[in-house]
PDB file of C-alpha atoms in Angstrom:
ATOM      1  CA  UNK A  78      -1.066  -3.668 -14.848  1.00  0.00           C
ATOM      2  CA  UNK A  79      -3.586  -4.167 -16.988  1.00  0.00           C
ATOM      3  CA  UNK A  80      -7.024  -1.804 -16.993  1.00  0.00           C
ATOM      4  CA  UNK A  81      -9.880  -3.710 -16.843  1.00  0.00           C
ATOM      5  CA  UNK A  82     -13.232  -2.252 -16.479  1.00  0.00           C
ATOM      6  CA  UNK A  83     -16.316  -3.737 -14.598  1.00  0.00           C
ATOM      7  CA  UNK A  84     -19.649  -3.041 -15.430  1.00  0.00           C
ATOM      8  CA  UNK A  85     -21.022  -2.496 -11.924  1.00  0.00           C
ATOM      9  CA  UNK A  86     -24.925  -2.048 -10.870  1.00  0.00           C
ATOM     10  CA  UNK A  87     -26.821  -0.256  -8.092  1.00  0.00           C
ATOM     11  CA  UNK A  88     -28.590  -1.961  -5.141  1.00  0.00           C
ATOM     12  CA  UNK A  89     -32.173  -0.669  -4.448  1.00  0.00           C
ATOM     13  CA  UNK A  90     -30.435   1.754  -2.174  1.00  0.00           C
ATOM     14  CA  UNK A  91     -28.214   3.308  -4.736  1.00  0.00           C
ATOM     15  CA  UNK A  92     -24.715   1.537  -3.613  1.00  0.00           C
ATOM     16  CA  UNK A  93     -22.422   0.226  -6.377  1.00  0.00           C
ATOM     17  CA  UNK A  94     -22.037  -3.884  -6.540  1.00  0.00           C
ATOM     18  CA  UNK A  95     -20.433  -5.763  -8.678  1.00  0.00           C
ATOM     19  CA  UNK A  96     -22.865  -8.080 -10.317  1.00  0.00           C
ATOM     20  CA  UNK A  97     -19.918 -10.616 -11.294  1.00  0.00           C
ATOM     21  CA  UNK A  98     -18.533 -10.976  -7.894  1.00  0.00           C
ATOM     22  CA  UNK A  99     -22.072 -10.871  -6.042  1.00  0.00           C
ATOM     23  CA  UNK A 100     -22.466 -14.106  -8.314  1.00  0.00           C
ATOM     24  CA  UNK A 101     -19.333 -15.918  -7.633  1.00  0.00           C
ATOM     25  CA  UNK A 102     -19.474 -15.455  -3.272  1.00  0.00           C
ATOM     26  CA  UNK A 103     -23.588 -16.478  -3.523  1.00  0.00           C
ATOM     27  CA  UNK A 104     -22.463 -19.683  -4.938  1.00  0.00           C
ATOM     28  CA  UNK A 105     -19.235 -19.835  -3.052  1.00  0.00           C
ATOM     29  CA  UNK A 106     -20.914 -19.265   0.475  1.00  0.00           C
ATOM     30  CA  UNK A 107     -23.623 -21.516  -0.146  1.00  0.00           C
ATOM     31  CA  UNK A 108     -26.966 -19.210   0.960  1.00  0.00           C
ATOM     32  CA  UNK A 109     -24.861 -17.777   3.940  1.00  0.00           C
ATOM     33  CA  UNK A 110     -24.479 -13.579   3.806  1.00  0.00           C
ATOM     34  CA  UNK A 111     -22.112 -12.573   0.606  1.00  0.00           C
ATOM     35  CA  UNK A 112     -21.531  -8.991   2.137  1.00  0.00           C
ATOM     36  CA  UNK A 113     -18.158  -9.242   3.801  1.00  0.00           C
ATOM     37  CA  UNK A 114     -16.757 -11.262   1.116  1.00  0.00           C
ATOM     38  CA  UNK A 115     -18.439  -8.782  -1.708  1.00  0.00           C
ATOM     39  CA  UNK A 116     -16.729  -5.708   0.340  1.00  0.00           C
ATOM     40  CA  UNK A 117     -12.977  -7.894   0.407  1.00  0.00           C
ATOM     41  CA  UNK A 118     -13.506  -8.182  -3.347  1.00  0.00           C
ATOM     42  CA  UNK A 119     -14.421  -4.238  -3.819  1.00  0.00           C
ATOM     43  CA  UNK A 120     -11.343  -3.316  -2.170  1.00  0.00           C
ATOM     44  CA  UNK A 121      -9.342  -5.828  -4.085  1.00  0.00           C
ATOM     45  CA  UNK A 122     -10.743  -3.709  -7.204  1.00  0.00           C
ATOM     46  CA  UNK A 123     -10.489  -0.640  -5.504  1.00  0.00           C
ATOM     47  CA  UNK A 124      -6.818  -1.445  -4.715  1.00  0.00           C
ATOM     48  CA  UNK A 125      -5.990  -2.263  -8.402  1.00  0.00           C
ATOM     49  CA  UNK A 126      -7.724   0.633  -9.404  1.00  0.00           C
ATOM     50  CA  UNK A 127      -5.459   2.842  -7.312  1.00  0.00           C
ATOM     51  CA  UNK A 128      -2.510   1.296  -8.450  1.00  0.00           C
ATOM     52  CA  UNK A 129      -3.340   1.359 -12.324  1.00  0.00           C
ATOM     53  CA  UNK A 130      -3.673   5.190 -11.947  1.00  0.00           C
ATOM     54  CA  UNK A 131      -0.150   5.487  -9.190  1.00  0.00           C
ATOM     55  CA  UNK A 132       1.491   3.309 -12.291  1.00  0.00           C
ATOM     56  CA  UNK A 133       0.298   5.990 -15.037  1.00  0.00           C
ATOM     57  CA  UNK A 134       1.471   9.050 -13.015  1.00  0.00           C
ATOM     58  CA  UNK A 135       4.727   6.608 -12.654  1.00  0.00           C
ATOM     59  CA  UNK A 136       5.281   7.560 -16.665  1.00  0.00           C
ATOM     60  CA  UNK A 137       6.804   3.728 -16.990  1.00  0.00           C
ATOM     61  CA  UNK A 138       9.121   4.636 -14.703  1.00  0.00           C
ATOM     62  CA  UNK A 139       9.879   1.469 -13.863  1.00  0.00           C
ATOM     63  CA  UNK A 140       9.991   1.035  -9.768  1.00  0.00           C
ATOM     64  CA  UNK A 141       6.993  -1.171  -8.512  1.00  0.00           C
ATOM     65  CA  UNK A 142       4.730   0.082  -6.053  1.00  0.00           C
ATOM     66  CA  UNK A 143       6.485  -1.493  -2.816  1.00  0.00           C
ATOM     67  CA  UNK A 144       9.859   0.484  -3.938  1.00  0.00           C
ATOM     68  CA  UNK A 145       8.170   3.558  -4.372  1.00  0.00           C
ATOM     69  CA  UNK A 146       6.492   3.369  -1.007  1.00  0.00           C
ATOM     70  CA  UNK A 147      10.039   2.371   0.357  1.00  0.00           C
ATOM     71  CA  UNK A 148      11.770   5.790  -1.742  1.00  0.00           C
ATOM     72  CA  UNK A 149       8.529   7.989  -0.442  1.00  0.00           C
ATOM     73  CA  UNK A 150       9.974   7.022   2.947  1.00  0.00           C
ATOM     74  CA  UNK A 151      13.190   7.632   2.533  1.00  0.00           C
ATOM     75  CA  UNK A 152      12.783  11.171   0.704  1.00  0.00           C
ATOM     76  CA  UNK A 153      10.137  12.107   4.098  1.00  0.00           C
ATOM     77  CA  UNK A 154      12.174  10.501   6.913  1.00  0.00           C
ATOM     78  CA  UNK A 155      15.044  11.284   8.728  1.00  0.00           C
ATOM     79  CA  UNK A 156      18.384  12.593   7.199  1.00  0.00           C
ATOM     80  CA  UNK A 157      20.603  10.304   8.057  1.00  0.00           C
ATOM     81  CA  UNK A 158      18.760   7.732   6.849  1.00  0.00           C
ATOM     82  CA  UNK A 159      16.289   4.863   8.245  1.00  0.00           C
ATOM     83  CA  UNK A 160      17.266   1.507   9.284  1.00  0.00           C
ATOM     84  CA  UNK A 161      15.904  -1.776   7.304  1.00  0.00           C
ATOM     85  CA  UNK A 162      13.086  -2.704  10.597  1.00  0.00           C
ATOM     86  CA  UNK A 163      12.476   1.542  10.619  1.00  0.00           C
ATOM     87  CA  UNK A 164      11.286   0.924   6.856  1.00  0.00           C
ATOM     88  CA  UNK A 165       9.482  -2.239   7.323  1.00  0.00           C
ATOM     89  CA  UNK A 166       7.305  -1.167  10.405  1.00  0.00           C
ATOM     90  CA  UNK A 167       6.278   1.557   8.918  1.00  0.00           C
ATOM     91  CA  UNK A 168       5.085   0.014   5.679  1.00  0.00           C
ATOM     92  CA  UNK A 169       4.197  -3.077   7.777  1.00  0.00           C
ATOM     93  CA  UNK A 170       5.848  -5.447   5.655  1.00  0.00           C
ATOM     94  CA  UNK A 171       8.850  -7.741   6.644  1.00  0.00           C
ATOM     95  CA  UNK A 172      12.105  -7.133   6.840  1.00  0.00           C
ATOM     96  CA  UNK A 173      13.197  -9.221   4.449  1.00  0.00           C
ATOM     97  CA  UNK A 174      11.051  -7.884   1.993  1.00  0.00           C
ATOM     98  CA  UNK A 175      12.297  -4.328   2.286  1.00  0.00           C
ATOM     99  CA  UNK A 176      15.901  -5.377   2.234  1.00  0.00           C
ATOM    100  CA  UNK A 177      14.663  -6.939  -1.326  1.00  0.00           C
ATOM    101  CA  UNK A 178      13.437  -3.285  -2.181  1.00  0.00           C
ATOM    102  CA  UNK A 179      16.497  -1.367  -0.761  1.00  0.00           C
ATOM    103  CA  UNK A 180      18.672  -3.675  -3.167  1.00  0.00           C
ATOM    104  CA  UNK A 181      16.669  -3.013  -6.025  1.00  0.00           C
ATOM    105  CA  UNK A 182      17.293   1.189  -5.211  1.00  0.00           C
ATOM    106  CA  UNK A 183      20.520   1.233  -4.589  1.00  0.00           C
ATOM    107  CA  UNK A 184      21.361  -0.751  -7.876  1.00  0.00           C
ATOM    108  CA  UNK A 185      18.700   2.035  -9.663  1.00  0.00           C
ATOM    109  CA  UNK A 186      21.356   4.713  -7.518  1.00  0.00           C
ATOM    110  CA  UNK A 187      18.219   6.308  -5.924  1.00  0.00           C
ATOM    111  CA  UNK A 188      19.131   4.905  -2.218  1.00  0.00           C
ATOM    112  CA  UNK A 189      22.424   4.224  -1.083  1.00  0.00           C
ATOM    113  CA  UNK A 190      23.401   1.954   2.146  1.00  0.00           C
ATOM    114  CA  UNK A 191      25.216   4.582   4.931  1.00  0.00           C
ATOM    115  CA  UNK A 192      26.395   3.385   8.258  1.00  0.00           C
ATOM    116  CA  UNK A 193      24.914   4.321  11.546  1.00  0.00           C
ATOM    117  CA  UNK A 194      26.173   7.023  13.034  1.00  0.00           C
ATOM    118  CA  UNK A 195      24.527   6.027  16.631  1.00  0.00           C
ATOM    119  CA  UNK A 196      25.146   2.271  16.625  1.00  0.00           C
ATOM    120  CA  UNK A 197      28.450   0.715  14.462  1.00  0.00           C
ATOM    121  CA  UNK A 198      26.354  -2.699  13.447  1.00  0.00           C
ATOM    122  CA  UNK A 199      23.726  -0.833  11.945  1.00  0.00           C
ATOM    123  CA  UNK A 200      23.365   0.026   8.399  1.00  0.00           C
ATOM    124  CA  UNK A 201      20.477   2.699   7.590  1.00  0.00           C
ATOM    125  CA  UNK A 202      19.378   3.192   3.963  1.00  0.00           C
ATOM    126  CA  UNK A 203      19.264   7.087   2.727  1.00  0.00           C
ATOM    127  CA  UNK A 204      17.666   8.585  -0.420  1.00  0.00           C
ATOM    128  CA  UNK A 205      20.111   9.886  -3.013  1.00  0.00           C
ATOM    129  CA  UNK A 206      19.781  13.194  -4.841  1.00  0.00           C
ATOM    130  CA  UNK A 207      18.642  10.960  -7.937  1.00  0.00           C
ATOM    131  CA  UNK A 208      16.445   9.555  -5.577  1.00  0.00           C
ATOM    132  CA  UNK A 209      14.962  12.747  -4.104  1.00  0.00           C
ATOM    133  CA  UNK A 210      15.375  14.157  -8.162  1.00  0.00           C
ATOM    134  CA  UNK A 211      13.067  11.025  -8.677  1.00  0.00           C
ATOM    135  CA  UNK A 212      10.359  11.768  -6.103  1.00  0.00           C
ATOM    136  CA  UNK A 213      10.173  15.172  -7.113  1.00  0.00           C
ATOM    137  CA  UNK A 214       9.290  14.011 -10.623  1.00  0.00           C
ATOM    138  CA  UNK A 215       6.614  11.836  -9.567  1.00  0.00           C
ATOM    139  CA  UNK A 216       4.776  14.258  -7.145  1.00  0.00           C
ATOM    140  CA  UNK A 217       2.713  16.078  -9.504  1.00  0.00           C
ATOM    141  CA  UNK A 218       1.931  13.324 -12.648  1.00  0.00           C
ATOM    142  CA  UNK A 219       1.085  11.104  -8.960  1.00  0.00           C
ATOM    143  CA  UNK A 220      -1.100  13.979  -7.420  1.00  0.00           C
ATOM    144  CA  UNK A 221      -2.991  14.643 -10.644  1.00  0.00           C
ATOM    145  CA  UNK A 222      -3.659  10.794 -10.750  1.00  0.00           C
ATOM    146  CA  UNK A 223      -5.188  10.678  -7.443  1.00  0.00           C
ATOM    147  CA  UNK A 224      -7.436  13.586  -7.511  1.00  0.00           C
ATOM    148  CA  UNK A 225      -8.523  12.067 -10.908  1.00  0.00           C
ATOM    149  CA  UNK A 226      -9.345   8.762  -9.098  1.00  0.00           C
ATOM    150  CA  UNK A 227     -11.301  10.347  -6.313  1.00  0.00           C
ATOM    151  CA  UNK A 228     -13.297  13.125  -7.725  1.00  0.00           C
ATOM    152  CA  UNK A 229     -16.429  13.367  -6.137  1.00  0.00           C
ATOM    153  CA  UNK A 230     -15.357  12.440  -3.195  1.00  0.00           C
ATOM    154  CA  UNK A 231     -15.674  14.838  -0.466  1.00  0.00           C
ATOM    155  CA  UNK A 232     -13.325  15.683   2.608  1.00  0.00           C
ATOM    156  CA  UNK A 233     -15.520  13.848   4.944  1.00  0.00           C
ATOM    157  CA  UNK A 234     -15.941  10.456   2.382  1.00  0.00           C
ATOM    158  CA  UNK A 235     -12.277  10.703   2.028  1.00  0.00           C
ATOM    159  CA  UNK A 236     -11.696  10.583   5.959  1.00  0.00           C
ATOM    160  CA  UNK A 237     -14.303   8.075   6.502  1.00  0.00           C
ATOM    161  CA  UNK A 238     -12.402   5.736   3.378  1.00  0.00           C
ATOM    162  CA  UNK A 239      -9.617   6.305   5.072  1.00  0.00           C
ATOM    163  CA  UNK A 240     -10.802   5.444   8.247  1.00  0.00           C
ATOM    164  CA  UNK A 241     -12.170   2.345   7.136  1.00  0.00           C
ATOM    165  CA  UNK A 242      -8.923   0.902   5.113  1.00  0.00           C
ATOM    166  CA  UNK A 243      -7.028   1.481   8.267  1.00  0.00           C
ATOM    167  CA  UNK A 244      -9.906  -0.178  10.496  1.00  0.00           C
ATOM    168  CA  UNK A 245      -9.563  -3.205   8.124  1.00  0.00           C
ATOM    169  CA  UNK A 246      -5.804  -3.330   8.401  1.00  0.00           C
ATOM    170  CA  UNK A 247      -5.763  -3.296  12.062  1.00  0.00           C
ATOM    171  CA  UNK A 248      -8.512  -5.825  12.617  1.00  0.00           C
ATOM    172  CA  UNK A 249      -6.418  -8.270  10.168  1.00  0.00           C
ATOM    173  CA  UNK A 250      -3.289  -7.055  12.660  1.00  0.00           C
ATOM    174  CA  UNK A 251      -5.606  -8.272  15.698  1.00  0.00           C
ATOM    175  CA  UNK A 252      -7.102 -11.760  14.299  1.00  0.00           C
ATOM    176  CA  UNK A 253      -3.255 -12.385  13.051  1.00  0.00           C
ATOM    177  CA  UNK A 254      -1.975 -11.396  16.759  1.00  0.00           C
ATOM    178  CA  UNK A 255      -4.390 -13.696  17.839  1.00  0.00           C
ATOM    179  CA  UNK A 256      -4.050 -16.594  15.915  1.00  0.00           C
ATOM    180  CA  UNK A 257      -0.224 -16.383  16.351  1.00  0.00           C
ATOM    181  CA  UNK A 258      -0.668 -16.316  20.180  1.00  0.00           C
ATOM    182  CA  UNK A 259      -3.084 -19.801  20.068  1.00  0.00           C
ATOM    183  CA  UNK A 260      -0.264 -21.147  17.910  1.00  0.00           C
ATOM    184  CA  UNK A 261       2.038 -20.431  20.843  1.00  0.00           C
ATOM    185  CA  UNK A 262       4.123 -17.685  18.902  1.00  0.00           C
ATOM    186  CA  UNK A 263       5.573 -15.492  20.645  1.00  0.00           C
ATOM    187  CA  UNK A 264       5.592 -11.063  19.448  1.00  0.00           C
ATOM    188  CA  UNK A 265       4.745 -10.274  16.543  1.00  0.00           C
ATOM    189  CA  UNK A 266       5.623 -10.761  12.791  1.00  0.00           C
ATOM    190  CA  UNK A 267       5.773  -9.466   9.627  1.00  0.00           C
TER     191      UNK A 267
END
């Protein structure tokens, strides 16, 4: 991923802006309010940023950032292994698109398929020693990275960021739930 850096300014109240994309929603929203579509652009940047500094700590590695969440799983959950729809909910992507993921790790030899001890049908996917070997090689180049990206931050600003990423993510869940039950669709998907 490529590292781009913004030149951002300071409203009269001291918060950051980005002058570029303050420019680009006034004209797209045509006088209305630019705020909520300023703050989805600032975590777009905020989310690259994270990643640009998860993909240095990475050391080329090579595993992109939805495998890694998949391997930091598997290396934290249970020992036997989690199924494909374990994975999935708890990353809160699809199934199919961690079945995608578990492929790519088993052909890398850091996850390997194992059947289910409790149910015959099921198949759960289970970190490797290379796997674990991997992960434990990543910890500290990945830890340095992220204190480096949020220095300055305090406890409290970290909780509150926190907070508000997950607020974001489960009001998207909610308007999606929504929309999906006007549509007539029934539970919900991925």
């Amino acid at each position: 991923m490529k590292d781009v850096h913004k030149s951002f300014e300071r409203d009269p109240d001291g918060s950051l802006f980005d002058p570029q994309a303050r420019a680009a929603m006034t004209r797209f929203a045509a006088g209305d309010d630019t705020l909520a579509l300023e703050a989805a652009t600032a975590v777009r940047t905020a989310f690259h940023a994270v990643e640009r500094m998860r993909a240095h700590g990475a050391e080329g590695r090579g595993l992109s950032s939805g495998a890694l969440d998949v391997l930091i799983r598997l290396s934290a959950g249970a020992e036997d292994g989690l199924s494909i729809g374990e994975l999935a909910q708890s990353a809160g992507v699809s199934s199919r698109n961690v079945t995608g993921l578990v492929d790519t790790l088993e052909r890398d030899g850091l996850v390997q398929r194992v059947p289910d001890r409790r149910d015959r049908r099921s198949v759960l996917a289970r970190i490797t020693p290379d796997g674990q070997a991997w992960i434990e090689a990543f910890r500290r180049p990945t830890q340095a990275a992220m204190a480096a990206i949020f220095r300055g931050f305090t406890s409290a600003e970290l909780t509150q960021f926190r907070h508000l990423c997950l607020l974001l993510a489960d009001n998207q869940h909610r308007v999606s739930e929504h929309l999906r039950q006007a549509d007539g669709v029934e539970g919900p998907q991925q």
